[in-house]
């Protein structure tokens, strides 16, 4: 399995320089979990090469990547399209963690066998313990058996800003967040690892579906993905920066408070995270100008919230896909429920010491590229 050792050393050094008893508990627990899960997954992937060598021949046809700046509707769109189980195969959280055919088949065997009831109770216990009544309640619903993004693959390789949820003291975010800026050899090595992960997943779930993914850290990875998957489709959800940026910052800050409560909303770490948000917006604007329409499509967040069924139908038309009657029925039911949902997440730029003038200066070209009103109330 791929790992960026330079990034790993930088993360460890930042942790040691900012160690205190409270963080030590959090970080030691995370490290133990990381080592255990990664080690088990690596064993599973080695077993795959012996027990399921056919995974190497698994085609990856027109994968679909939904991305955006954080808090812009990616989860909603991903889960709506994921209801089309005949066409798409995305990750559930446990599948992204245990990205090996042998492990996924083992879990399926247990859940479908005599111990299925006990396994279901185990899953419910995990969800209640780790994903209910958390700092992200009302922000992002999660569960071990719920559809999720592929960020675990990047975390395993130390190529993910997700790590800063636990260790916000990163001195060089660029290394963790900008895959497209890596040298050719490092990008090739990571993309070999990533492609193998996608192939294994598709092979494990049946092999005749398209990979469907969503990820809010994808803007600086798109060129590498398109180079490896030239027929890929990228759906970019754009939400007004005045709303998306503080919502994203709030999500990270709520986690920081659990282990580093002395950090305030205008700390250097928060400013670094906000700068990352700016850079992701600028990267997406550049992609919108340069990528061909057959590969790249922009969807407005407001359109998704107001008319989710119509947005999905338009995306299917763009991709040349037909909707089955069964999927259309599931989509209509889901979008009917969605209209009744109201987020309890509250946030503002001012909470983080950011003015709208600053956002306008930083994202001048972004407002223009996506036809957003820079002087909106």
CSV table of C-alpha atoms in Angstrom, one decimal:
chain,number,residue,atom,x,y,z
A,1,UNK,CA,0.0,0.0,0.0
A,2,UNK,CA,1.2,3.5,-0.9
A,3,UNK,CA,2.4,5.9,1.8
A,4,UNK,CA,3.9,9.3,1.5
A,5,UNK,CA,6.7,9.0,4.0
A,6,UNK,CA,7.7,12.7,3.7
A,7,UNK,CA,4.1,13.7,4.7
A,8,UNK,CA,4.1,11.2,7.5
A,9,UNK,CA,7.2,12.6,9.0
A,10,UNK,CA,5.8,16.2,8.8
A,11,UNK,CA,2.6,15.1,10.6
A,12,UNK,CA,4.6,13.3,13.3
A,13,UNK,CA,6.9,16.3,13.8
A,14,UNK,CA,3.9,18.7,14.1
A,15,UNK,CA,2.3,16.4,16.6
A,16,UNK,CA,5.4,16.2,18.8
A,17,UNK,CA,5.9,19.9,18.7
A,18,UNK,CA,2.4,20.6,19.9
A,19,UNK,CA,1.9,17.6,22.3
A,20,UNK,CA,0.0,18.0,25.6
A,21,UNK,CA,-1.8,15.4,27.7
A,22,UNK,CA,-5.2,16.0,26.1
A,23,UNK,CA,-3.9,15.7,22.6
A,24,UNK,CA,-1.7,12.8,23.5
A,25,UNK,CA,-4.8,10.7,24.3
A,26,UNK,CA,-6.6,11.7,21.1
A,27,UNK,CA,-3.5,11.2,18.9
A,28,UNK,CA,-2.4,7.9,20.5
A,29,UNK,CA,-5.9,6.5,20.0
A,30,UNK,CA,-6.0,7.6,16.4
A,31,UNK,CA,-2.5,6.2,15.7
A,32,UNK,CA,-3.4,2.8,17.2
A,33,UNK,CA,-6.6,2.7,15.1
A,34,UNK,CA,-4.8,3.8,12.0
A,35,UNK,CA,-2.1,1.2,12.3
A,36,UNK,CA,-4.5,-1.5,13.1
A,37,UNK,CA,-7.0,-0.8,10.3
A,38,UNK,CA,-4.3,-0.1,7.7
A,39,UNK,CA,-2.4,-3.3,8.7
A,40,UNK,CA,-5.6,-5.4,8.4
A,41,UNK,CA,-6.4,-3.9,5.0
A,42,UNK,CA,-2.9,-4.5,3.7
A,43,UNK,CA,-3.2,-8.1,4.7
A,44,UNK,CA,-6.5,-8.3,2.9
A,45,UNK,CA,-5.1,-6.8,-0.2
A,46,UNK,CA,-2.3,-9.3,-0.2
A,47,UNK,CA,-4.8,-12.1,0.1
A,48,UNK,CA,-6.7,-10.7,-2.9
A,49,UNK,CA,-3.7,-11.2,-5.1
A,50,UNK,CA,-3.8,-15.0,-4.4
A,51,UNK,CA,-7.6,-15.6,-3.8
A,52,UNK,CA,-9.0,-13.1,-6.3
A,53,UNK,CA,-6.3,-12.3,-8.9
A,54,UNK,CA,-9.1,-11.4,-11.4
A,55,UNK,CA,-9.5,-8.1,-9.7
A,56,UNK,CA,-6.7,-6.8,-11.9
A,57,UNK,CA,-8.8,-7.2,-15.0
A,58,UNK,CA,-11.7,-5.3,-13.6
A,59,UNK,CA,-12.6,-2.4,-16.0
A,60,UNK,CA,-13.3,1.1,-14.6
A,61,UNK,CA,-15.7,2.6,-17.1
A,62,UNK,CA,-16.7,6.3,-16.9
A,63,UNK,CA,-16.4,6.7,-13.2
A,64,UNK,CA,-18.3,9.7,-11.7
A,65,UNK,CA,-16.6,12.0,-9.2
A,66,UNK,CA,-18.8,14.6,-7.4
A,67,UNK,CA,-16.7,17.3,-5.7
A,68,UNK,CA,-17.0,20.8,-4.3
A,69,UNK,CA,-15.7,23.0,-1.5
A,70,UNK,CA,-16.9,21.4,1.7
A,71,UNK,CA,-20.5,21.8,2.8
A,72,UNK,CA,-21.9,22.3,-0.8
A,73,UNK,CA,-24.3,19.4,-1.2
A,74,UNK,CA,-21.9,16.6,-2.3
A,75,UNK,CA,-23.3,14.1,0.3
A,76,UNK,CA,-26.9,14.8,-0.8
A,77,UNK,CA,-26.2,14.4,-4.5
A,78,UNK,CA,-24.0,11.3,-3.9
A,79,UNK,CA,-26.6,9.5,-1.9
A,80,UNK,CA,-29.4,10.4,-4.3
A,81,UNK,CA,-27.5,9.0,-7.3
A,82,UNK,CA,-26.3,6.1,-5.1
A,83,UNK,CA,-29.9,4.9,-4.9
A,84,UNK,CA,-29.4,3.7,-8.5
A,85,UNK,CA,-27.8,0.5,-7.4
A,86,UNK,CA,-28.2,-1.0,-10.9
A,87,UNK,CA,-25.9,1.6,-12.4
A,88,UNK,CA,-23.6,2.9,-9.7
A,89,UNK,CA,-21.4,1.5,-6.9
A,90,UNK,CA,-20.0,3.9,-4.4
A,91,UNK,CA,-18.3,3.3,-1.1
A,92,UNK,CA,-20.0,2.7,2.2
A,93,UNK,CA,-17.7,3.8,5.0
A,94,UNK,CA,-16.7,0.2,6.0
A,95,UNK,CA,-15.9,-0.5,2.3
A,96,UNK,CA,-13.6,2.5,2.1
A,97,UNK,CA,-11.8,1.5,5.3
A,98,UNK,CA,-11.4,-2.2,4.4
A,99,UNK,CA,-10.6,-1.7,0.7
A,100,UNK,CA,-9.9,-5.4,-0.1
A,101,UNK,CA,-12.0,-7.9,-1.9
A,102,UNK,CA,-11.3,-10.6,0.6
A,103,UNK,CA,-12.4,-8.5,3.6
A,104,UNK,CA,-15.5,-7.2,1.9
A,105,UNK,CA,-16.5,-10.7,0.9
A,106,UNK,CA,-15.9,-11.9,4.5
A,107,UNK,CA,-18.1,-9.2,5.9
A,108,UNK,CA,-20.8,-10.1,3.4
A,109,UNK,CA,-20.6,-13.8,4.2
A,110,UNK,CA,-21.0,-13.0,7.9
A,111,UNK,CA,-24.0,-10.7,7.4
A,112,UNK,CA,-25.7,-13.1,5.1
A,113,UNK,CA,-25.0,-16.2,7.2
A,114,UNK,CA,-26.3,-17.6,10.5
A,115,UNK,CA,-24.5,-14.8,12.4
A,116,UNK,CA,-26.3,-12.1,10.4
A,117,UNK,CA,-28.5,-10.9,13.2
A,118,UNK,CA,-25.5,-10.7,15.6
A,119,UNK,CA,-23.5,-8.8,12.9
A,120,UNK,CA,-26.4,-6.3,12.5
A,121,UNK,CA,-26.4,-5.7,16.2
A,122,UNK,CA,-22.6,-5.1,16.1
A,123,UNK,CA,-23.0,-2.6,13.3
A,124,UNK,CA,-25.8,-0.8,15.2
A,125,UNK,CA,-23.6,-0.7,18.3
A,126,UNK,CA,-20.7,0.8,16.3
A,127,UNK,CA,-23.0,3.5,14.8
A,128,UNK,CA,-24.4,4.4,18.2
A,129,UNK,CA,-21.0,4.5,19.8
A,130,UNK,CA,-19.1,6.4,17.2
A,131,UNK,CA,-21.6,8.2,15.0
A,132,UNK,CA,-24.5,9.3,17.2
A,133,UNK,CA,-24.5,12.3,19.5
A,134,UNK,CA,-21.2,13.5,18.1
A,135,UNK,CA,-19.8,16.9,17.4
A,136,UNK,CA,-21.1,16.6,13.9
A,137,UNK,CA,-24.7,15.9,14.7
A,138,UNK,CA,-26.8,18.2,12.4
A,139,UNK,CA,-23.8,18.7,10.2
A,140,UNK,CA,-22.9,15.4,8.5
A,141,UNK,CA,-24.8,12.1,9.2
A,142,UNK,CA,-22.4,9.2,9.3
A,143,UNK,CA,-22.5,5.4,9.9
A,144,UNK,CA,-20.2,2.5,9.2
A,145,UNK,CA,-22.7,1.1,6.7
A,146,UNK,CA,-23.7,4.5,5.2
A,147,UNK,CA,-22.5,5.8,1.8
A,148,UNK,CA,-19.3,7.9,2.2
A,149,UNK,CA,-16.5,9.3,0.2
A,150,UNK,CA,-13.2,7.7,-0.6
A,151,UNK,CA,-11.0,9.8,1.7
A,152,UNK,CA,-9.8,6.8,3.7
A,153,UNK,CA,-7.7,5.9,0.7
A,154,UNK,CA,-5.9,9.2,0.8
A,155,UNK,CA,-5.6,9.0,4.6
A,156,UNK,CA,-3.9,5.7,4.3
A,157,UNK,CA,-1.3,7.2,2.0
A,158,UNK,CA,-0.9,10.4,4.1
A,159,UNK,CA,-2.2,12.5,1.2
A,160,UNK,CA,-5.3,14.0,3.0
A,161,UNK,CA,-6.1,17.2,4.9
A,162,UNK,CA,-8.6,15.1,6.8
A,163,UNK,CA,-5.7,14.4,9.2
A,164,UNK,CA,-5.9,18.0,10.3
A,165,UNK,CA,-9.2,17.2,12.1
A,166,UNK,CA,-7.1,15.5,14.7
A,167,UNK,CA,-3.8,17.4,14.1
A,168,UNK,CA,-4.5,20.9,13.1
A,169,UNK,CA,-0.9,22.0,13.4
A,170,UNK,CA,0.1,21.3,9.8
A,171,UNK,CA,2.9,23.7,8.7
A,172,UNK,CA,2.6,22.8,5.0
A,173,UNK,CA,-0.9,22.0,3.8
A,174,UNK,CA,0.2,22.0,0.2
A,175,UNK,CA,1.9,18.6,0.4
A,176,UNK,CA,-1.2,17.1,1.9
A,177,UNK,CA,-3.8,18.7,-0.3
A,178,UNK,CA,-2.3,19.1,-3.8
A,179,UNK,CA,-1.9,15.7,-5.5
A,180,UNK,CA,-1.7,17.3,-8.9
A,181,UNK,CA,1.4,19.2,-7.9
A,182,UNK,CA,3.4,16.0,-7.0
A,183,UNK,CA,6.2,14.9,-9.3
A,184,UNK,CA,5.2,12.4,-11.9
A,185,UNK,CA,6.7,9.4,-10.1
A,186,UNK,CA,4.9,10.1,-6.8
A,187,UNK,CA,1.6,10.7,-8.7
A,188,UNK,CA,2.0,7.5,-10.6
A,189,UNK,CA,2.6,5.5,-7.5
A,190,UNK,CA,-0.4,7.0,-5.7
A,191,UNK,CA,-2.7,6.6,-8.7
A,192,UNK,CA,-1.6,2.9,-9.0
A,193,UNK,CA,-2.8,2.5,-5.4
A,194,UNK,CA,-6.0,4.4,-6.0
A,195,UNK,CA,-6.9,2.6,-9.2
A,196,UNK,CA,-6.3,-0.7,-7.5
A,197,UNK,CA,-8.7,0.4,-4.7
A,198,UNK,CA,-11.4,1.3,-7.2
A,199,UNK,CA,-10.9,-2.0,-9.1
A,200,UNK,CA,-11.1,-4.1,-6.0
A,201,UNK,CA,-14.3,-2.4,-4.9
A,202,UNK,CA,-16.0,-2.8,-8.2
A,203,UNK,CA,-14.9,-6.4,-8.4
A,204,UNK,CA,-16.2,-7.1,-4.9
A,205,UNK,CA,-19.6,-5.7,-5.5
A,206,UNK,CA,-20.3,-7.3,-8.8
A,207,UNK,CA,-18.1,-5.6,-11.5
A,208,UNK,CA,-20.7,-4.4,-13.9
A,209,UNK,CA,-21.4,-0.9,-12.4
A,210,UNK,CA,-19.8,2.5,-12.6
A,211,UNK,CA,-17.8,3.8,-9.7
A,212,UNK,CA,-19.6,6.7,-8.0
A,213,UNK,CA,-17.7,8.9,-5.6
A,214,UNK,CA,-17.9,12.2,-3.8
A,215,UNK,CA,-15.1,14.1,-2.1
A,216,UNK,CA,-14.7,17.7,-0.9
A,217,UNK,CA,-10.9,17.7,-1.3
A,218,UNK,CA,-10.9,16.7,-4.9
A,219,UNK,CA,-10.2,19.9,-6.7
A,220,UNK,CA,-6.4,19.6,-6.6
A,221,UNK,CA,-6.7,15.9,-7.6
A,222,UNK,CA,-8.9,16.1,-10.7
A,223,UNK,CA,-6.1,16.4,-13.3
A,224,UNK,CA,-4.4,13.2,-11.9
A,225,UNK,CA,-7.7,11.4,-11.9
A,226,UNK,CA,-8.5,12.5,-15.5
A,227,UNK,CA,-5.1,11.4,-16.6
A,228,UNK,CA,-5.7,7.9,-15.2
A,229,UNK,CA,-9.4,7.7,-16.1
A,230,UNK,CA,-9.8,9.8,-19.3
A,231,UNK,CA,-13.5,9.0,-19.7
A,232,UNK,CA,-14.3,10.1,-16.1
A,233,UNK,CA,-17.1,12.5,-15.4
A,234,UNK,CA,-16.6,15.3,-12.9
A,235,UNK,CA,-19.6,17.0,-11.3
A,236,UNK,CA,-18.7,20.2,-9.5
A,237,UNK,CA,-21.2,21.6,-7.0
A,238,UNK,CA,-20.8,25.3,-6.4
A,239,UNK,CA,-22.2,27.1,-3.4
A,240,UNK,CA,-21.7,30.7,-2.6
A,241,UNK,CA,-18.4,31.2,-0.7
A,242,UNK,CA,-20.1,33.3,2.0
A,243,UNK,CA,-22.0,30.2,3.0
A,244,UNK,CA,-19.7,27.3,2.1
A,245,UNK,CA,-16.5,28.6,3.7
A,246,UNK,CA,-17.8,29.2,7.2
A,247,UNK,CA,-19.8,26.0,7.2
A,248,UNK,CA,-16.7,24.0,6.3
A,249,UNK,CA,-14.6,25.9,8.9
A,250,UNK,CA,-17.2,25.2,11.5
A,251,UNK,CA,-17.2,21.5,10.8
A,252,UNK,CA,-13.4,21.3,11.4
A,253,UNK,CA,-13.5,23.7,14.4
A,254,UNK,CA,-16.2,21.6,16.2
A,255,UNK,CA,-13.7,18.6,16.1
A,256,UNK,CA,-10.7,20.8,17.1
A,257,UNK,CA,-12.5,21.8,20.3
A,258,UNK,CA,-12.6,18.3,21.5
A,259,UNK,CA,-8.8,18.0,21.7
A,260,UNK,CA,-7.5,21.6,21.3
A,261,UNK,CA,-10.0,23.9,23.0
A,262,UNK,CA,-7.5,26.7,23.3
A,263,UNK,CA,-7.6,27.2,19.5
A,264,UNK,CA,-9.9,30.1,18.6
A,265,UNK,CA,-11.7,30.7,15.4
A,266,UNK,CA,-9.1,33.2,14.2
A,267,UNK,CA,-6.1,31.0,15.1
A,268,UNK,CA,-3.2,30.5,12.6
A,269,UNK,CA,-4.5,27.0,12.1
A,270,UNK,CA,-8.0,28.3,11.2
A,271,UNK,CA,-6.5,30.9,8.8
A,272,UNK,CA,-4.5,28.1,7.1
A,273,UNK,CA,-7.6,26.1,6.7
A,274,UNK,CA,-9.5,29.1,5.2
A,275,UNK,CA,-6.6,29.6,2.8
A,276,UNK,CA,-7.0,26.0,1.7
A,277,UNK,CA,-10.7,26.7,1.0
A,278,UNK,CA,-9.8,29.7,-1.1
A,279,UNK,CA,-7.3,27.6,-3.1
A,280,UNK,CA,-9.8,24.9,-3.8
A,281,UNK,CA,-12.3,27.4,-5.1
A,282,UNK,CA,-9.7,28.9,-7.4
A,283,UNK,CA,-8.7,25.4,-8.7
A,284,UNK,CA,-12.3,24.5,-9.5
A,285,UNK,CA,-12.7,27.8,-11.4
A,286,UNK,CA,-9.6,26.9,-13.5
A,287,UNK,CA,-10.9,23.4,-14.1
A,288,UNK,CA,-14.3,24.9,-15.3
A,289,UNK,CA,-12.5,27.0,-17.9
A,290,UNK,CA,-10.1,24.3,-19.1
A,291,UNK,CA,-11.8,20.9,-19.0
A,292,UNK,CA,-14.1,19.8,-21.9
A,293,UNK,CA,-17.8,19.8,-21.3
A,294,UNK,CA,-18.0,16.0,-21.8
A,295,UNK,CA,-15.9,15.6,-18.7
A,296,UNK,CA,-16.9,18.5,-16.4
A,297,UNK,CA,-20.3,19.9,-15.4
A,298,UNK,CA,-21.2,22.6,-12.9
A,299,UNK,CA,-24.3,22.2,-10.7
A,300,UNK,CA,-25.4,25.1,-8.5
A,301,UNK,CA,-26.1,24.2,-4.8
A,302,UNK,CA,-29.3,26.2,-4.8
A,303,UNK,CA,-30.6,24.3,-7.8
A,304,UNK,CA,-29.8,21.0,-6.0
A,305,UNK,CA,-31.6,22.1,-2.9
A,306,UNK,CA,-34.7,23.5,-4.7
A,307,UNK,CA,-35.0,20.8,-7.5
A,308,UNK,CA,-33.0,17.7,-6.6
A,309,UNK,CA,-34.9,15.4,-8.9
A,310,UNK,CA,-34.5,17.7,-11.9
A,311,UNK,CA,-30.7,18.1,-11.2
A,312,UNK,CA,-30.3,14.3,-11.1
A,313,UNK,CA,-32.3,13.9,-14.3
A,314,UNK,CA,-30.2,16.5,-16.1
A,315,UNK,CA,-27.0,14.8,-15.0
A,316,UNK,CA,-28.3,11.5,-16.4
A,317,UNK,CA,-29.0,13.2,-19.7
A,318,UNK,CA,-25.5,14.7,-19.7
A,319,UNK,CA,-24.0,11.2,-19.1
A,320,UNK,CA,-26.3,9.5,-21.6
A,321,UNK,CA,-27.8,7.3,-19.0
A,322,UNK,CA,-31.4,6.0,-18.6
A,323,UNK,CA,-33.2,5.8,-15.3
A,324,UNK,CA,-35.0,2.6,-14.5
A,325,UNK,CA,-38.5,2.8,-13.2
A,326,UNK,CA,-37.3,1.3,-9.9
A,327,UNK,CA,-34.6,3.9,-9.4
A,328,UNK,CA,-37.0,6.8,-10.5
A,329,UNK,CA,-39.4,5.6,-7.8
A,330,UNK,CA,-36.7,5.6,-5.1
A,331,UNK,CA,-35.5,9.0,-6.3
A,332,UNK,CA,-38.9,10.5,-6.1
A,333,UNK,CA,-39.4,9.1,-2.5
A,334,UNK,CA,-36.0,10.4,-1.4
A,335,UNK,CA,-36.4,13.9,-2.8
A,336,UNK,CA,-39.8,14.2,-1.3
A,337,UNK,CA,-38.2,13.5,2.1
A,338,UNK,CA,-35.3,15.9,1.4
A,339,UNK,CA,-37.7,18.8,1.0
A,340,UNK,CA,-38.7,18.5,4.6
A,341,UNK,CA,-35.1,18.4,5.9
A,342,UNK,CA,-33.7,21.5,7.7
A,343,UNK,CA,-30.1,21.6,8.9
A,344,UNK,CA,-29.4,22.7,12.5
A,345,UNK,CA,-25.9,23.8,11.6
A,346,UNK,CA,-25.4,27.5,12.1
A,347,UNK,CA,-22.3,29.5,11.1
A,348,UNK,CA,-21.0,32.8,9.7
A,349,UNK,CA,-17.8,34.3,8.2
A,350,UNK,CA,-17.7,36.8,11.1
A,351,UNK,CA,-17.3,33.9,13.6
A,352,UNK,CA,-13.9,33.3,12.0
A,353,UNK,CA,-12.8,36.9,11.8
A,354,UNK,CA,-13.3,36.9,8.0
A,355,UNK,CA,-14.8,39.8,6.2
A,356,UNK,CA,-16.7,39.6,3.0
A,357,UNK,CA,-14.3,42.1,1.5
A,358,UNK,CA,-11.5,39.6,2.1
A,359,UNK,CA,-13.4,36.8,0.4
A,360,UNK,CA,-14.1,39.1,-2.5
A,361,UNK,CA,-10.4,39.9,-2.9
A,362,UNK,CA,-9.3,36.3,-2.6
A,363,UNK,CA,-12.0,34.9,-4.9
A,364,UNK,CA,-12.5,37.7,-7.5
A,365,UNK,CA,-12.1,35.3,-10.4
A,366,UNK,CA,-14.2,32.6,-8.8
A,367,UNK,CA,-17.2,34.9,-8.5
A,368,UNK,CA,-16.9,35.7,-12.2
A,369,UNK,CA,-16.2,32.1,-13.3
A,370,UNK,CA,-19.4,30.8,-11.6
A,371,UNK,CA,-21.5,33.9,-12.0
A,372,UNK,CA,-21.9,34.4,-8.3
A,373,UNK,CA,-23.0,37.7,-6.8
A,374,UNK,CA,-20.0,39.1,-4.8
A,375,UNK,CA,-22.2,41.6,-3.1
A,376,UNK,CA,-24.9,39.3,-2.0
A,377,UNK,CA,-26.5,40.0,1.4
